[in-house]
CSV table of C-alpha atoms in Angstrom, one decimal:
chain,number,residue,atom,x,y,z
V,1,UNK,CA,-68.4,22.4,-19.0
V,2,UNK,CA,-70.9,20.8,-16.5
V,3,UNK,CA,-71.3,17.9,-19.3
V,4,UNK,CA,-67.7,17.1,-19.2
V,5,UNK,CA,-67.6,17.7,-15.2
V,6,UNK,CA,-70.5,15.4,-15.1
V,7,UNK,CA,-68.6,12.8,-16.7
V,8,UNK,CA,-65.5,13.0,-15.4
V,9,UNK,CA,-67.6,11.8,-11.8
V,10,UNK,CA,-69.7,9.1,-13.8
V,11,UNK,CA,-66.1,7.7,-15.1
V,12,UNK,CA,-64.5,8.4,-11.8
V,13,UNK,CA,-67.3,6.1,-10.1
V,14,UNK,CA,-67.7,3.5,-12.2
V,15,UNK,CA,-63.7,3.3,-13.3
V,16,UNK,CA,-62.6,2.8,-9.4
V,17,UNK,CA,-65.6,1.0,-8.4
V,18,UNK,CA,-64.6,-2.0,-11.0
V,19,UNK,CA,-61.1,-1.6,-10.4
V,20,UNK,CA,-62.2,-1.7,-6.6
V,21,UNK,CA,-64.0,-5.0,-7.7
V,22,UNK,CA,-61.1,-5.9,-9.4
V,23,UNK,CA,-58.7,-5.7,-6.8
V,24,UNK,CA,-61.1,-7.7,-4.4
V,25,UNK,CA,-61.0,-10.7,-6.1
V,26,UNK,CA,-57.2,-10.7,-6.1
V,27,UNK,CA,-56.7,-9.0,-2.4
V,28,UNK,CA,-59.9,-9.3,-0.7
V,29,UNK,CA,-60.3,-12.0,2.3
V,30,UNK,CA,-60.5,-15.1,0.1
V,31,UNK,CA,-57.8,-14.1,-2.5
V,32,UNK,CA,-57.3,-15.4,-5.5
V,33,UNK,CA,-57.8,-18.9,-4.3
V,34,UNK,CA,-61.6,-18.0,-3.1
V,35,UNK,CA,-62.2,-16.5,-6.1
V,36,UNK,CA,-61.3,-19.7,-7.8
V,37,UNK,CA,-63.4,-21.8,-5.9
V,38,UNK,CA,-66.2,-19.3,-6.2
V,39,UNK,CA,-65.9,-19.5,-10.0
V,40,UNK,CA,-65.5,-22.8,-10.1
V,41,UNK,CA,-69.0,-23.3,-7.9
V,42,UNK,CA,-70.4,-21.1,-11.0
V,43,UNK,CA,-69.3,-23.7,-13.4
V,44,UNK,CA,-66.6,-21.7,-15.0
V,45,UNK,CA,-64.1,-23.9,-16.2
V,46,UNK,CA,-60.8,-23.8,-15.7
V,47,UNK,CA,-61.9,-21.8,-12.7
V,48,UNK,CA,-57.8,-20.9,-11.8
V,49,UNK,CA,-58.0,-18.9,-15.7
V,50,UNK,CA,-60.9,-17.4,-14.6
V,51,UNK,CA,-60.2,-15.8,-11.9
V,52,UNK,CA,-57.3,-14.6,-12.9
V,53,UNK,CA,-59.2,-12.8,-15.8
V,54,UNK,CA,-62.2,-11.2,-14.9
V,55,UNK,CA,-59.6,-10.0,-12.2
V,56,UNK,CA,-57.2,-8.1,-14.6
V,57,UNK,CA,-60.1,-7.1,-17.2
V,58,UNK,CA,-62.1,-5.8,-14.5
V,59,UNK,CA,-58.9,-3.6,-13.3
V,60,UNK,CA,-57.7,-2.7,-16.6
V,61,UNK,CA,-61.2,-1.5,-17.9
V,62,UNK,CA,-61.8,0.4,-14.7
V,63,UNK,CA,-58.3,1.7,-14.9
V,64,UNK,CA,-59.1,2.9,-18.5
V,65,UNK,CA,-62.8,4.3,-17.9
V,66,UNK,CA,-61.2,6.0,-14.9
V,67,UNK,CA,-58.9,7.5,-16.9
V,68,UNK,CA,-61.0,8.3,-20.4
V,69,UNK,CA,-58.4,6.1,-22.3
V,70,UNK,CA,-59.9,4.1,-24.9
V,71,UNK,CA,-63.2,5.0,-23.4
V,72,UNK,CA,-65.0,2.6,-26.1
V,73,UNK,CA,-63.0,-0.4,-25.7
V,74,UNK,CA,-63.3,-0.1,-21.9
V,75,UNK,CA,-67.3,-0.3,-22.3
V,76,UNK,CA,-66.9,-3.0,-24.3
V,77,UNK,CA,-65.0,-4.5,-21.5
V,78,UNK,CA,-68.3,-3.7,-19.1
V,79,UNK,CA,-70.4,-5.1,-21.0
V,80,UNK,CA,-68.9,-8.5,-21.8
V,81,UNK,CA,-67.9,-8.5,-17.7
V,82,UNK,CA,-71.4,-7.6,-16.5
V,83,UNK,CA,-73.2,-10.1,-18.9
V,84,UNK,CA,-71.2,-12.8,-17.8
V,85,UNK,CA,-72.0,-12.1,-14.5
V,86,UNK,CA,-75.6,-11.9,-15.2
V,87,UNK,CA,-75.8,-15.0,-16.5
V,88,UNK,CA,-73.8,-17.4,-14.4
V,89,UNK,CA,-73.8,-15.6,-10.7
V,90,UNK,CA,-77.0,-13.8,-11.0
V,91,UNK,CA,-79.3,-16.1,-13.5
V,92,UNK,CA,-82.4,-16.6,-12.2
V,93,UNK,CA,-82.8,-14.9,-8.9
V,94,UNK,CA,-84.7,-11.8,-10.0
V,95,UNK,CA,-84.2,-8.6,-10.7
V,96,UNK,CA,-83.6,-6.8,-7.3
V,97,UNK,CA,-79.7,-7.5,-6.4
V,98,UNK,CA,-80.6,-8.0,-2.4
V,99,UNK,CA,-82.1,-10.9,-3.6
V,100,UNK,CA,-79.1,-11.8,-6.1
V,101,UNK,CA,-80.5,-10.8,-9.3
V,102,UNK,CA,-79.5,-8.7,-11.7
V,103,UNK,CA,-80.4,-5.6,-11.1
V,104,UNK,CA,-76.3,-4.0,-10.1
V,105,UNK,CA,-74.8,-5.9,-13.5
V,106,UNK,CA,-77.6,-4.0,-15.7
V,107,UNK,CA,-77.2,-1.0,-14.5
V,108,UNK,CA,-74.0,-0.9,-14.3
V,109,UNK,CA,-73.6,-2.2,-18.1
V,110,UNK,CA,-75.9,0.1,-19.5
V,111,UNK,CA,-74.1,3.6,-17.8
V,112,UNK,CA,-71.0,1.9,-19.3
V,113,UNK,CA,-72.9,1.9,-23.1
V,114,UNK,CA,-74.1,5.1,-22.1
V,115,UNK,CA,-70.6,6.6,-21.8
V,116,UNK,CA,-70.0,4.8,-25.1
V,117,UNK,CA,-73.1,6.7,-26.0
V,118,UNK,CA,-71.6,10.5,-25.2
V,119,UNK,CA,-68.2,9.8,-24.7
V,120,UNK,CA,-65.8,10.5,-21.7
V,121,UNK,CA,-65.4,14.7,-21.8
V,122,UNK,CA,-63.3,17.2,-22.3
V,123,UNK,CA,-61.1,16.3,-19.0
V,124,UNK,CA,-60.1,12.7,-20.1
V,125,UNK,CA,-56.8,11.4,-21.6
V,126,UNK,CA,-59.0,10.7,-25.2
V,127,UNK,CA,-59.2,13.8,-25.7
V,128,UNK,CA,-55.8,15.4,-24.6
V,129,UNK,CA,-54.4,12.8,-26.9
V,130,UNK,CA,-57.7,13.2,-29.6
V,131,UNK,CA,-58.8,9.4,-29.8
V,132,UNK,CA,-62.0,9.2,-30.8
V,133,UNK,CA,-63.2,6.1,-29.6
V,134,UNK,CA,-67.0,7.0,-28.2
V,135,UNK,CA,-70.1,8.2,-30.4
V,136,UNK,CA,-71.0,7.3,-33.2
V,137,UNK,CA,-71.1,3.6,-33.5
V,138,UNK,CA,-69.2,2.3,-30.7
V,139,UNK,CA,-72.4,2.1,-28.4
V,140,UNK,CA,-73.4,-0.4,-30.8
V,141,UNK,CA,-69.8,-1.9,-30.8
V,142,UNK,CA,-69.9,-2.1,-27.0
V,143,UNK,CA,-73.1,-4.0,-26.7
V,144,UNK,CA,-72.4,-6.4,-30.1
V,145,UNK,CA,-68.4,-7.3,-29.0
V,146,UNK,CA,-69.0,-7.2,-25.5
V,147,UNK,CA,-72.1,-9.5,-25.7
V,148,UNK,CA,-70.4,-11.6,-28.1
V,149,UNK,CA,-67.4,-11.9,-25.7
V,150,UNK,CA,-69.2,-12.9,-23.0
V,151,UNK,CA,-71.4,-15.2,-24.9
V,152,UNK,CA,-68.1,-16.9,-26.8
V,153,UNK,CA,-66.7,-17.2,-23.2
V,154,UNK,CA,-69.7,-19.3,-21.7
V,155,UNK,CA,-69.9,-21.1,-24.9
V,156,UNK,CA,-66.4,-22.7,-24.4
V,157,UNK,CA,-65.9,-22.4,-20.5
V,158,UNK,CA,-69.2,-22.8,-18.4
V,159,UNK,CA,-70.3,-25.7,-17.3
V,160,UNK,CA,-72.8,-25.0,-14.2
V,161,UNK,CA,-72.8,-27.7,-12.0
V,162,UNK,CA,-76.2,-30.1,-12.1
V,163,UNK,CA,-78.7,-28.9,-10.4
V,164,UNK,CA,-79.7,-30.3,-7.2
C-alpha cells in the first residue's frame, strides 16, 4: 500500500507540474505568441507549430501521468519533451539549472522512466481498467521512442540561430 500511495504523489507531482508547464506556455504572461517567439529564438522552426505542441503534449502527458492512464506512453512523452528541451534551451550552460543547464529536464526525465520502471500503483486508472503499459520493457521503450522523437524532431525542425 505505501508503494502505490507513494506513487500516486510522484504521479500527482510530476503529472500537474507539466500540465502546469503546459498551461503556461498557452496562458501564462506572454501567451502563445511569447512562446512562439521564444521558440523561434531556440531555432525551432516553424516556431507557431511548435508552440502549439510541446504545449498540448506537455498537457496531455501530464494529464495522463496525473491520472495513471497509459502510464508508459506518457513517459515516453517526458522523455522526448525533456530531451528536447535539453538540447535546444539548456545546451551548453551546465548542469545546475540556476545557471540554465540541465539539471530540472534530467531529473525530471529520469523519474518519468522510473515510473515507466515500477509502474503507476494500485490507485491509477491502468489499473482499474487493467492496462499494462509499465514494467517490463517500456522503460526501455520510453527512453528509445522518446529519444528518437525528440531527436527526429530537431532533425527536421531546429535550426539554432548563428552564433554570435
Amino acid at each position: 500500500m505505501s508503494h502505490d500511495i507513494g506513487m500516486l504523489v510522484i504521479r500527482l507531482a510530476l503529472g500537474l507540474m507539466l500540465v502546469a508547464h503546459g498551461s503556461n506556455k498557452v496562458f501564462g504572461p506572454g501567451g502563445l505568441g511569447g512562446t512562439t517567439g521564444w521558440f523561434e529564438s531556440l531555432g525551432l522552426r516553424p516556431a507557431w507549430l511548435h508552440a502549439r505542441l510541446a504545449a498540448a503534449t506537455e498537457i496531455a502527458a501530464g494529464v495522463l501521468l496525473a491520472l495513471g492512464l497509459l502510464t508508459g506512453p506518457a513517459c515516453t512523452a517526458y522523455v522526448g519533451l525533456m530531451a528536447v528541451a535539453a538540447l535546444t534551451d539548456h545546451r551548453g550552460k551546465g548542469y545546475f539549472v540556476f545557471k540554465g543547464g540541465s539539471e530540472y529536464v534530467l531529473l525530471v526525465g529520469l523519474v518519468a522512466v522510473g515510473v515507466a520502471c515500477v509502474g503507476p500503483g494500485a490507485w491509477s486508472l491502468d489499473d482499474a481498467l487493467g492496462i499494462e503499459t509499465a514494467g517490463g520493457w517500456w522503460p526501455v521503450a520510453a527512453v528509445v521512442a522518446g529519444a528518437g522523437a525528440a531527436l527526429g524532431l530537431l532533425a527536421t525542425s531546429y535550426r539554432p540561430p548563428p552564433a554570435s
